[in-house]
Coordinates of C-alpha atoms in Angstrom, one line a residue:
M1 CA 0.0 0.0 0.0
R2 CA 2.8 2.5 0.9
A3 CA 4.7 1.6 -2.2
A4 CA 1.6 2.2 -4.4
I5 CA 1.0 5.6 -2.8
L6 CA 4.6 6.5 -3.2
A7 CA 4.5 5.5 -6.9
L8 CA 1.4 7.7 -7.4
L9 CA 3.1 10.7 -5.8
L10 CA 6.1 10.3 -8.0
A11 CA 4.0 9.9 -11.1
S12 CA 2.1 13.1 -10.1
L13 CA 5.2 15.2 -10.3
A14 CA 5.1 15.0 -14.0
A15 CA 1.4 15.9 -14.1
P16 CA 0.2 19.4 -15.2
A17 CA 0.4 21.9 -12.3
E18 CA -3.2 22.6 -11.8
A19 CA -5.7 22.1 -8.9
A20 CA -6.5 18.5 -8.8
A21 CA -10.2 17.8 -8.9
I22 CA -12.0 14.7 -10.0
D23 CA -14.4 15.5 -12.9
G24 CA -17.7 14.5 -11.5
R25 CA -19.3 14.3 -14.9
Q26 CA -17.2 11.2 -15.6
L27 CA -18.2 9.3 -12.4
G28 CA -21.1 7.0 -11.8
L29 CA -22.6 6.4 -8.4
I30 CA -20.5 3.2 -8.0
W31 CA -17.5 5.5 -7.1
T32 CA -19.3 6.4 -3.9
L33 CA -19.2 2.9 -2.6
P34 CA -15.8 3.2 -0.8
F35 CA -17.1 6.2 1.1
V36 CA -20.2 4.2 2.0
G37 CA -18.0 1.3 3.0
I38 CA -15.9 3.4 5.5
L39 CA -19.0 4.9 7.0
L40 CA -20.5 1.5 7.6
S41 CA -17.2 0.3 9.0
I42 CA -17.2 3.2 11.5
A43 CA -20.9 2.5 12.3
L44 CA -20.9 -1.3 12.6
M45 CA -17.5 -2.7 13.4
P46 CA -17.2 -1.2 16.9
I47 CA -20.5 -3.0 17.7
L48 CA -20.0 -6.3 15.8
T49 CA -16.2 -6.8 16.3
P50 CA -15.1 -4.3 19.0
G51 CA -11.8 -6.0 19.7
F52 CA -10.8 -6.1 16.0
W53 CA -11.8 -2.5 15.4
H54 CA -10.0 -1.2 18.5
H55 CA -6.7 -2.8 17.3
H56 CA -7.0 -2.5 13.5
Y57 CA -9.2 0.6 12.7
G58 CA -6.2 2.1 10.9
K59 CA -5.9 -0.9 8.6
V60 CA -9.6 -0.8 7.9
A61 CA -9.3 2.9 7.0
A62 CA -6.3 2.0 4.7
F63 CA -8.3 -0.8 3.1
W64 CA -11.2 1.5 2.0
G65 CA -8.7 4.1 0.8
A66 CA -7.1 1.4 -1.4
I67 CA -10.5 0.2 -2.6
F68 CA -11.1 3.7 -4.0
L69 CA -7.5 4.5 -5.1
L70 CA -6.5 1.3 -7.0
P71 CA -9.6 1.2 -9.4
F72 CA -9.2 5.0 -9.9
L73 CA -5.6 4.4 -10.9
I74 CA -6.6 1.7 -13.4
V75 CA -9.4 3.7 -14.9
F76 CA -7.9 7.2 -15.0
G77 CA -4.2 6.5 -15.0
P78 CA -1.4 7.0 -12.5
A79 CA -1.0 10.8 -13.2
M80 CA -4.6 11.6 -12.4
A81 CA -4.6 9.3 -9.4
G82 CA -1.4 10.8 -8.1
Q83 CA -2.8 14.2 -8.6
E84 CA -5.8 13.4 -6.6
V85 CA -3.7 12.0 -3.7
V86 CA -1.6 15.2 -3.7
F87 CA -4.8 17.4 -3.8
V88 CA -6.3 15.6 -0.8
L89 CA -3.0 15.7 1.1
V90 CA -2.0 19.3 0.4
Q91 CA -5.2 21.1 0.1
E92 CA -7.4 19.3 2.6
Y93 CA -5.9 16.7 4.9
I94 CA -2.7 18.4 6.1
P95 CA -4.3 21.8 6.9
F96 CA -7.2 20.0 8.6
I97 CA -5.0 17.7 10.8
V98 CA -2.4 20.3 11.7
L99 CA -5.1 22.7 13.0
L100 CA -6.7 20.0 14.9
L101 CA -3.4 18.9 16.4
A102 CA -2.7 22.4 17.6
L103 CA -6.1 22.8 19.3
Y104 CA -5.9 19.3 20.7
T105 CA -2.5 19.8 22.2
T106 CA -3.2 23.3 23.6
G107 CA -6.7 22.4 24.9
G108 CA -5.2 19.4 26.7
G109 CA -2.7 21.8 28.4
V110 CA -5.4 23.9 30.1
L111 CA -6.6 22.5 33.5
L112 CA -9.6 23.8 35.4
R113 CA -8.9 23.1 39.0
G114 CA -11.3 23.3 41.8
T115 CA -14.5 21.7 43.1
L116 CA -16.9 21.5 40.2
V117 CA -19.8 19.1 40.8
G118 CA -21.9 18.1 37.8
T119 CA -25.3 19.2 38.9
P120 CA -27.9 20.0 36.2
L121 CA -27.3 23.7 36.8
T122 CA -23.5 23.4 36.6
N123 CA -23.7 21.2 33.5
T124 CA -26.1 23.5 31.7
A125 CA -23.9 26.5 32.6
L126 CA -20.8 24.7 31.2
L127 CA -22.6 23.8 28.0
A128 CA -23.9 27.4 27.6
I129 CA -20.4 28.8 28.1
G130 CA -19.0 26.4 25.6
T131 CA -21.7 27.3 23.1
V132 CA -20.8 30.9 23.3
L133 CA -17.0 30.3 23.2
A134 CA -17.3 28.2 20.1
S135 CA -17.9 31.2 17.9
F136 CA -14.8 33.0 19.3
M137 CA -12.3 30.1 19.4
G138 CA -13.9 27.6 17.0
T139 CA -15.9 24.5 17.8
T140 CA -12.8 22.4 18.0
G141 CA -11.0 24.8 20.3
A142 CA -14.0 25.2 22.6
S143 CA -14.6 21.4 22.6
M144 CA -11.0 20.6 23.5
L145 CA -10.9 23.2 26.2
L146 CA -14.1 22.2 28.0
I147 CA -14.6 18.4 27.5
R148 CA -12.2 17.4 30.2
P149 CA -13.6 19.8 32.9
V150 CA -17.1 18.4 32.0
L151 CA -15.8 14.8 32.3
R152 CA -14.2 15.5 35.7
A153 CA -17.3 17.4 37.0
N154 CA -19.4 14.3 36.2
Q155 CA -17.1 11.5 37.1
H156 CA -19.3 10.6 40.1
R157 CA -22.4 10.3 37.9
T158 CA -23.7 6.9 36.7
R159 CA -26.1 8.4 34.1
K160 CA -24.1 10.8 32.0
V161 CA -23.9 9.8 28.4
H162 CA -26.6 12.4 27.5
I163 CA -24.2 15.2 28.8
F164 CA -21.6 14.4 26.1
V165 CA -24.2 14.0 23.4
F166 CA -25.6 17.4 24.1
F167 CA -22.1 18.7 24.4
I168 CA -21.5 17.6 20.8
F169 CA -24.8 19.2 19.7
L170 CA -24.1 22.6 21.2
V171 CA -20.4 23.2 21.8
S172 CA -19.0 21.1 18.9
N173 CA -21.5 22.4 16.3
I174 CA -24.3 24.9 16.8
G175 CA -22.2 27.2 19.0
G176 CA -19.9 27.9 16.0
S177 CA -22.4 29.5 13.8
L178 CA -21.8 33.2 14.5
T179 CA -18.4 33.9 13.1
P180 CA -16.0 32.5 10.4
I181 CA -13.8 31.4 13.3
G182 CA -16.5 29.3 14.7
D183 CA -16.9 26.5 12.1
P184 CA -15.0 25.6 8.9
P185 CA -17.9 26.1 6.5
L186 CA -18.3 29.8 7.6
Y187 CA -14.6 30.2 7.3
L188 CA -14.7 29.0 3.7
G189 CA -17.4 31.6 3.1
F190 CA -15.2 34.2 4.6
L191 CA -12.4 33.2 2.2
K192 CA -14.8 33.4 -0.7
G193 CA -15.7 37.0 0.2
V194 CA -18.6 36.8 2.7
S195 CA -18.0 39.6 5.3
F196 CA -16.8 38.6 8.7
F197 CA -19.9 39.7 10.6
W198 CA -22.4 38.5 8.0
P199 CA -23.0 35.2 9.9
T200 CA -23.4 37.1 13.2
T201 CA -26.3 39.1 12.0
H202 CA -28.0 36.5 9.8
L203 CA -27.6 33.4 11.9
F204 CA -28.0 34.9 15.3
L205 CA -31.7 34.3 15.7
P206 CA -31.6 30.7 14.4
F207 CA -28.6 30.1 16.6
L208 CA -30.3 31.6 19.7
F209 CA -33.5 29.6 19.0
C210 CA -31.6 26.3 18.7
A211 CA -29.3 27.0 21.7
V212 CA -32.1 28.0 24.1
I213 CA -34.3 25.1 23.2
L214 CA -31.5 22.5 23.4
L215 CA -30.2 23.9 26.7
A216 CA -33.8 23.9 28.2
I217 CA -34.2 20.3 27.0
F218 CA -30.8 19.3 28.4
Y219 CA -31.5 20.9 31.8
T220 CA -34.9 19.1 32.1
L221 CA -33.4 15.7 31.0
D222 CA -30.3 16.1 33.3
S223 CA -32.5 17.1 36.2
I224 CA -34.6 13.9 35.8
L225 CA -31.6 11.7 35.5
Y226 CA -29.7 13.4 38.3
A227 CA -32.7 12.8 40.6
R228 CA -32.3 9.1 39.9
E229 CA -28.6 9.0 40.8
P230 CA -27.9 6.8 43.9
K231 CA -27.6 8.8 47.1
R232 CA -24.0 9.2 48.2
P233 CA -22.7 10.0 51.6
A234 CA -22.2 13.7 52.3
D235 CA -18.9 15.0 51.0
T236 CA -17.1 16.6 53.9
A237 CA -13.9 17.4 51.9
P238 CA -13.1 21.1 51.8
R239 CA -14.3 22.9 48.6
E240 CA -11.5 24.1 46.3
K241 CA -11.9 27.4 44.6
L242 CA -12.1 27.3 40.8
S243 CA -8.9 28.3 39.0
I244 CA -7.2 27.8 35.6
E245 CA -3.8 26.2 35.4
G246 CA -1.9 26.3 32.1
W247 CA -2.6 29.9 31.1
P248 CA 0.2 29.9 28.5
N249 CA -1.9 27.3 26.6
V250 CA -4.9 29.7 26.7
W251 CA -2.7 32.3 25.0
L252 CA -1.5 29.7 22.5
I253 CA -5.1 28.9 21.6
G254 CA -5.4 32.7 20.8
V255 CA -2.4 32.4 18.5
V256 CA -4.1 29.5 16.7
V257 CA -7.2 31.7 16.2
L258 CA -5.0 34.5 14.8
G259 CA -3.4 32.0 12.5
V260 CA -6.9 31.1 11.2
L261 CA -7.8 34.8 10.7
L262 CA -4.5 35.4 9.0
Q263 CA -5.5 33.2 6.1
G264 CA -8.5 35.4 5.4
I265 CA -6.9 38.8 5.5
W266 CA -3.4 38.3 4.1
K267 CA -3.0 37.2 0.5
P268 CA 0.7 37.4 -0.5
G269 CA 0.3 35.0 -3.5
D270 CA 0.7 31.3 -4.2
V271 CA 3.5 28.8 -4.0
Q272 CA 3.8 25.5 -5.8
I273 CA 3.7 22.3 -3.7
L274 CA 4.1 19.3 -6.0
T275 CA 1.2 19.8 -8.4
E276 CA -0.8 22.2 -6.2
S277 CA -0.9 26.0 -6.0
V278 CA -1.2 26.8 -2.3
G279 CA -1.5 30.3 -0.8
L280 CA 1.6 31.4 1.0
E281 CA -0.7 32.4 3.9
R282 CA -1.8 28.8 4.3
I283 CA 1.8 27.6 4.5
V284 CA 2.6 30.3 7.1
A285 CA -0.5 29.3 9.1
I286 CA 0.5 25.6 9.0
G287 CA 3.9 26.7 10.4
I288 CA 2.2 28.6 13.1
F289 CA 0.0 25.7 14.1
L290 CA 3.0 23.3 14.2
G291 CA 5.0 25.8 16.2
V292 CA 2.1 26.2 18.7
T293 CA 2.0 22.5 19.1
L294 CA 5.7 22.2 19.7
V295 CA 5.7 25.1 22.2
S296 CA 2.7 23.7 24.0
M297 CA 4.5 20.3 24.4
L298 CA 7.6 22.0 25.7
I299 CA 6.1 24.3 28.2
T300 CA 3.4 22.1 29.6
S301 CA 4.4 19.7 32.4
N302 CA 3.6 16.0 32.2
A303 CA 1.9 16.3 35.6
L304 CA -0.6 18.9 34.3
R305 CA -1.4 16.8 31.2
E306 CA -1.8 13.6 33.4
A307 CA -4.1 15.5 35.8
N308 CA -6.1 16.6 32.7
G309 CA -6.4 13.0 31.4
F310 CA -4.5 13.9 28.3
A311 CA -3.5 11.1 25.9
W312 CA -2.8 10.8 22.2
G313 CA -5.1 7.9 21.4
A314 CA -8.1 10.1 20.4
M315 CA -5.8 12.2 18.1
A316 CA -4.4 9.1 16.4
E317 CA -7.9 7.7 15.8
V318 CA -9.1 10.9 14.1
A319 CA -5.9 11.2 12.1
K320 CA -6.2 7.7 10.6
L321 CA -9.9 7.6 10.0
F322 CA -10.2 11.0 8.5
A323 CA -7.3 10.4 6.1
A324 CA -9.4 7.7 4.5
I325 CA -12.6 9.7 4.8
F326 CA -11.1 12.6 2.9
L327 CA -9.8 10.4 0.2
C328 CA -13.0 8.4 -0.3
M329 CA -15.2 11.5 0.0
G330 CA -13.7 13.0 -3.2
P331 CA -15.9 11.3 -5.7
V332 CA -19.1 12.1 -3.7
L333 CA -18.2 15.8 -3.7
A334 CA -17.2 15.8 -7.3
I335 CA -20.5 14.3 -8.4
L336 CA -22.4 16.9 -6.4
K337 CA -20.1 19.6 -7.9
A338 CA -21.0 18.5 -11.4
G339 CA -24.5 19.7 -10.7
P340 CA -27.0 18.9 -13.5
E341 CA -24.3 17.2 -15.5
G342 CA -23.5 14.7 -12.8
S343 CA -25.0 11.5 -11.5
A344 CA -26.8 13.4 -8.8
A345 CA -28.6 15.7 -11.3
G346 CA -32.0 14.8 -9.9
L347 CA -31.0 15.8 -6.4
V348 CA -29.4 19.1 -7.6
A349 CA -32.6 19.9 -9.5
L350 CA -34.6 20.0 -6.3
T351 CA -32.8 23.2 -5.1
S352 CA -34.7 25.5 -7.5
D353 CA -38.3 26.0 -8.5
G354 CA -39.8 26.0 -12.0
S355 CA -38.6 29.5 -12.7
G356 CA -35.0 28.7 -11.6
A357 CA -35.3 30.6 -8.3
P358 CA -33.5 28.9 -5.3
I359 CA -35.6 27.3 -2.6
P360 CA -34.0 28.2 0.8
W361 CA -35.5 25.4 2.8
V362 CA -34.3 22.8 0.3
Y363 CA -30.8 24.3 0.5
F364 CA -31.0 24.1 4.3
W365 CA -31.9 20.4 4.3
M366 CA -29.7 19.3 1.4
S367 CA -26.6 21.1 2.7
G368 CA -27.5 19.9 6.2
V369 CA -28.2 16.2 5.5
L370 CA -25.1 15.9 3.3
S371 CA -23.0 17.8 6.0
S372 CA -24.1 15.1 8.5
F373 CA -22.2 12.4 6.6
L374 CA -19.7 14.4 4.5
D375 CA -17.2 16.9 5.8
N376 CA -19.4 20.0 6.3
A377 CA -16.8 22.5 4.9
P378 CA -16.6 21.2 1.3
T379 CA -20.3 20.5 1.4
Y380 CA -20.9 24.2 2.2
L381 CA -18.6 25.1 -0.7
V382 CA -20.5 22.8 -3.2
F383 CA -23.9 24.5 -2.4
F384 CA -22.3 28.0 -2.2
N385 CA -21.2 27.5 -5.8
L386 CA -24.5 25.8 -6.8
A387 CA -26.3 29.0 -5.6
G388 CA -24.2 31.1 -7.9
G389 CA -21.0 31.6 -5.9
D390 CA -21.2 35.4 -6.0
P391 CA -20.7 36.6 -2.4
N392 CA -22.1 40.1 -3.0
H393 CA -25.3 38.7 -4.5
L394 CA -25.6 36.0 -1.8
M395 CA -25.1 38.4 1.0
T396 CA -27.9 40.7 -0.3
Q397 CA -30.6 39.4 -2.7
G398 CA -29.6 35.8 -2.0
A399 CA -29.3 36.3 1.8
A400 CA -32.1 33.7 2.5
T401 CA -30.3 31.1 0.4
L402 CA -26.9 31.8 2.0
T403 CA -28.4 31.7 5.5
A404 CA -30.0 28.4 4.7
I405 CA -26.7 26.9 3.4
S406 CA -24.7 28.3 6.4
A407 CA -27.2 27.1 9.0
G408 CA -27.6 23.7 7.4
S409 CA -23.9 23.1 7.1
V410 CA -23.1 24.2 10.7
F411 CA -26.2 23.0 12.6
M412 CA -26.6 19.6 10.9
G413 CA -22.9 18.7 11.3
A414 CA -24.2 17.5 14.7
N415 CA -26.3 14.8 13.2
S416 CA -23.5 12.2 13.1
Y417 CA -20.1 11.6 14.6
I418 CA -18.4 12.4 11.3
G419 CA -20.4 15.5 10.4
N420 CA -17.8 17.7 12.1
A421 CA -14.3 16.9 13.3
P422 CA -14.8 17.8 17.0
N423 CA -17.7 15.3 17.2
F424 CA -15.5 12.3 16.7
M425 CA -12.7 13.9 18.8
V426 CA -15.1 14.4 21.8
K427 CA -16.4 10.8 21.4
A428 CA -12.8 9.5 21.4
I429 CA -11.8 11.5 24.5
V430 CA -14.9 10.5 26.4
E431 CA -14.4 6.8 25.7
E432 CA -10.7 7.2 26.5
N433 CA -11.8 8.3 30.0
G434 CA -14.0 5.1 30.4
V435 CA -17.4 6.4 29.4
R436 CA -19.1 4.3 26.8
M437 CA -20.6 6.6 24.1
P438 CA -23.5 5.6 21.8
S439 CA -22.6 3.7 18.7
F440 CA -22.6 5.5 15.4
F441 CA -26.3 4.6 14.7
G442 CA -27.1 5.1 18.4
Y443 CA -25.8 8.7 18.3
C444 CA -27.8 9.3 15.1
A445 CA -30.9 8.1 17.0
W446 CA -30.2 10.8 19.6
A447 CA -30.0 13.3 16.8
L448 CA -33.2 12.0 15.2
I449 CA -35.1 12.5 18.5
F450 CA -33.7 15.8 19.6
L451 CA -32.3 17.6 16.6
V452 CA -34.4 16.7 13.6
P453 CA -37.7 18.0 15.2
L454 CA -35.8 21.2 16.1
F455 CA -34.6 21.7 12.6
V456 CA -38.1 21.2 11.3
L457 CA -39.1 24.1 13.5
V458 CA -36.1 26.1 12.3
T459 CA -37.4 25.5 8.7
L460 CA -40.9 26.6 9.5
I461 CA -39.8 29.8 11.3
F462 CA -36.8 30.9 9.4
F463 CA -36.8 29.3 5.9

C-alpha cells in the first residue's frame, strides 16, 4: 500500500500543475461505494467486532482508501490518481489535521482546578459557556478546552452519556455559527468574500432559537436523570476554589485563532507544492500551528497533562480515519459539484423551482443532510457555488439562500459523529476516559429524536 501511494506521488510530479479535482461528470454512483464502506465500518464494526476494530481501525481505513484508489488508478491512470492524492493531502488533509493537532495539544494543556460538581445547573452552565465560546475560538477549540472539565465534574455520575451527546450538539456544532472562526464552513465563506460579521447578523436568531431550546431540554433531562442517581454520603472534603492552570496554553489557543484569521486577510500570493498551488498564507498558518503544538508540548508539564487525562489515542484515531474519509469522499463531492451534468442531477434539480429561483428550505436540508455524513466544509462550498458563488449577491438578494446553506452546514454537522471533526474527537476522548458513548447509529438516533424536530421548527420559522 505504501509503495503504491509513493508511486502515485512520484507519477504526479510530471502531471500538469493545476488544482487536482475529479471531474464528477465522468463518475457514476459506483464510485461512492468506498465512502459508504468506510461509513458502515465506523458505524458497525465497533458493535460487531469491537476487539478487532480497536486494534485495527487504521488498517480498515487504509483498506477503504485502497478500494477507491486502486480502481481509480486503473481507470484514469497514475498521473490523475497521483494528482488526486496530492490534492487531498496538500489542500485538505494536512491543513485539517495540523489545525486539529494544535487545538488538541493546547486544549489538553489547560486544566480547570477546583470543586466542580456536575449538577444540572452546573452542566447547563458549562454547555452554555462552551456554546458561546465556540464562535470565538472555534468549535474544535471550545470542545478541546471544556470536554475534560465536564468529564471531571461528572465523574461521580452513573447516568451521564446524555451530557456528552448534548455537548456535541451545542459546543461542537451549533455554537460555532456566529463567526467564520466558529466553524470551517463559515470560514470558507469568509475566504470566498462573505463579510466577517455577516453570519453574526443573519444566523443569530436561528442560533439563539436552537441553543435556548436545546439547553432547556438538556436541563430538564439532566434534572430527571440526576434525581435518579444513587444517594451518596455527604462529601465533607473542603471545597477548592475554581482556578485555571496552564494559562500559556490559553494564549497559544489565541495564537491559533489569529493563524486562522491570517489566512482570510493576508493574500501574498501562491507557491507550488508538488502539483498544487497553495496560498503562502496557508503555508505560514501551518507553520504557526506546528509551532504552537511544539511550544505547548515543551512548556506544559507532564503532571498537568496527566491531571487533565490527556493522551494521544483520540488524536491518532481521528488522524487515521479522516485520512481515508477525505480520500473516499472526493468522488461524492465531485458528483455533487458536477450539478445537473453529474449522476446526482436529480438531487441538484430540487434546489430551485420551475422559474429557476432557489428554494432556501431545500438548501437548508440538502446542505444539512449531506453535512451530516460528508465533511461540512466542502459540502458548504458545493452548495455555495451551486447557488451562484457570488458573495455580493448571496449576502444581499440571495441572503435567505446563503443563510440556509450556512445554517444547514453548521447545525446539521451535529447529526452524526463524522459531520464535524470535533464530534469524533469528543467521542474518542470521552471513551478514552472510560465512558461508553452511543454507537454511530445510536448517536444518530439521539440526533433524530432531539435535533431533527428542532430543525423542522427552524425550517418553518426561518426558511
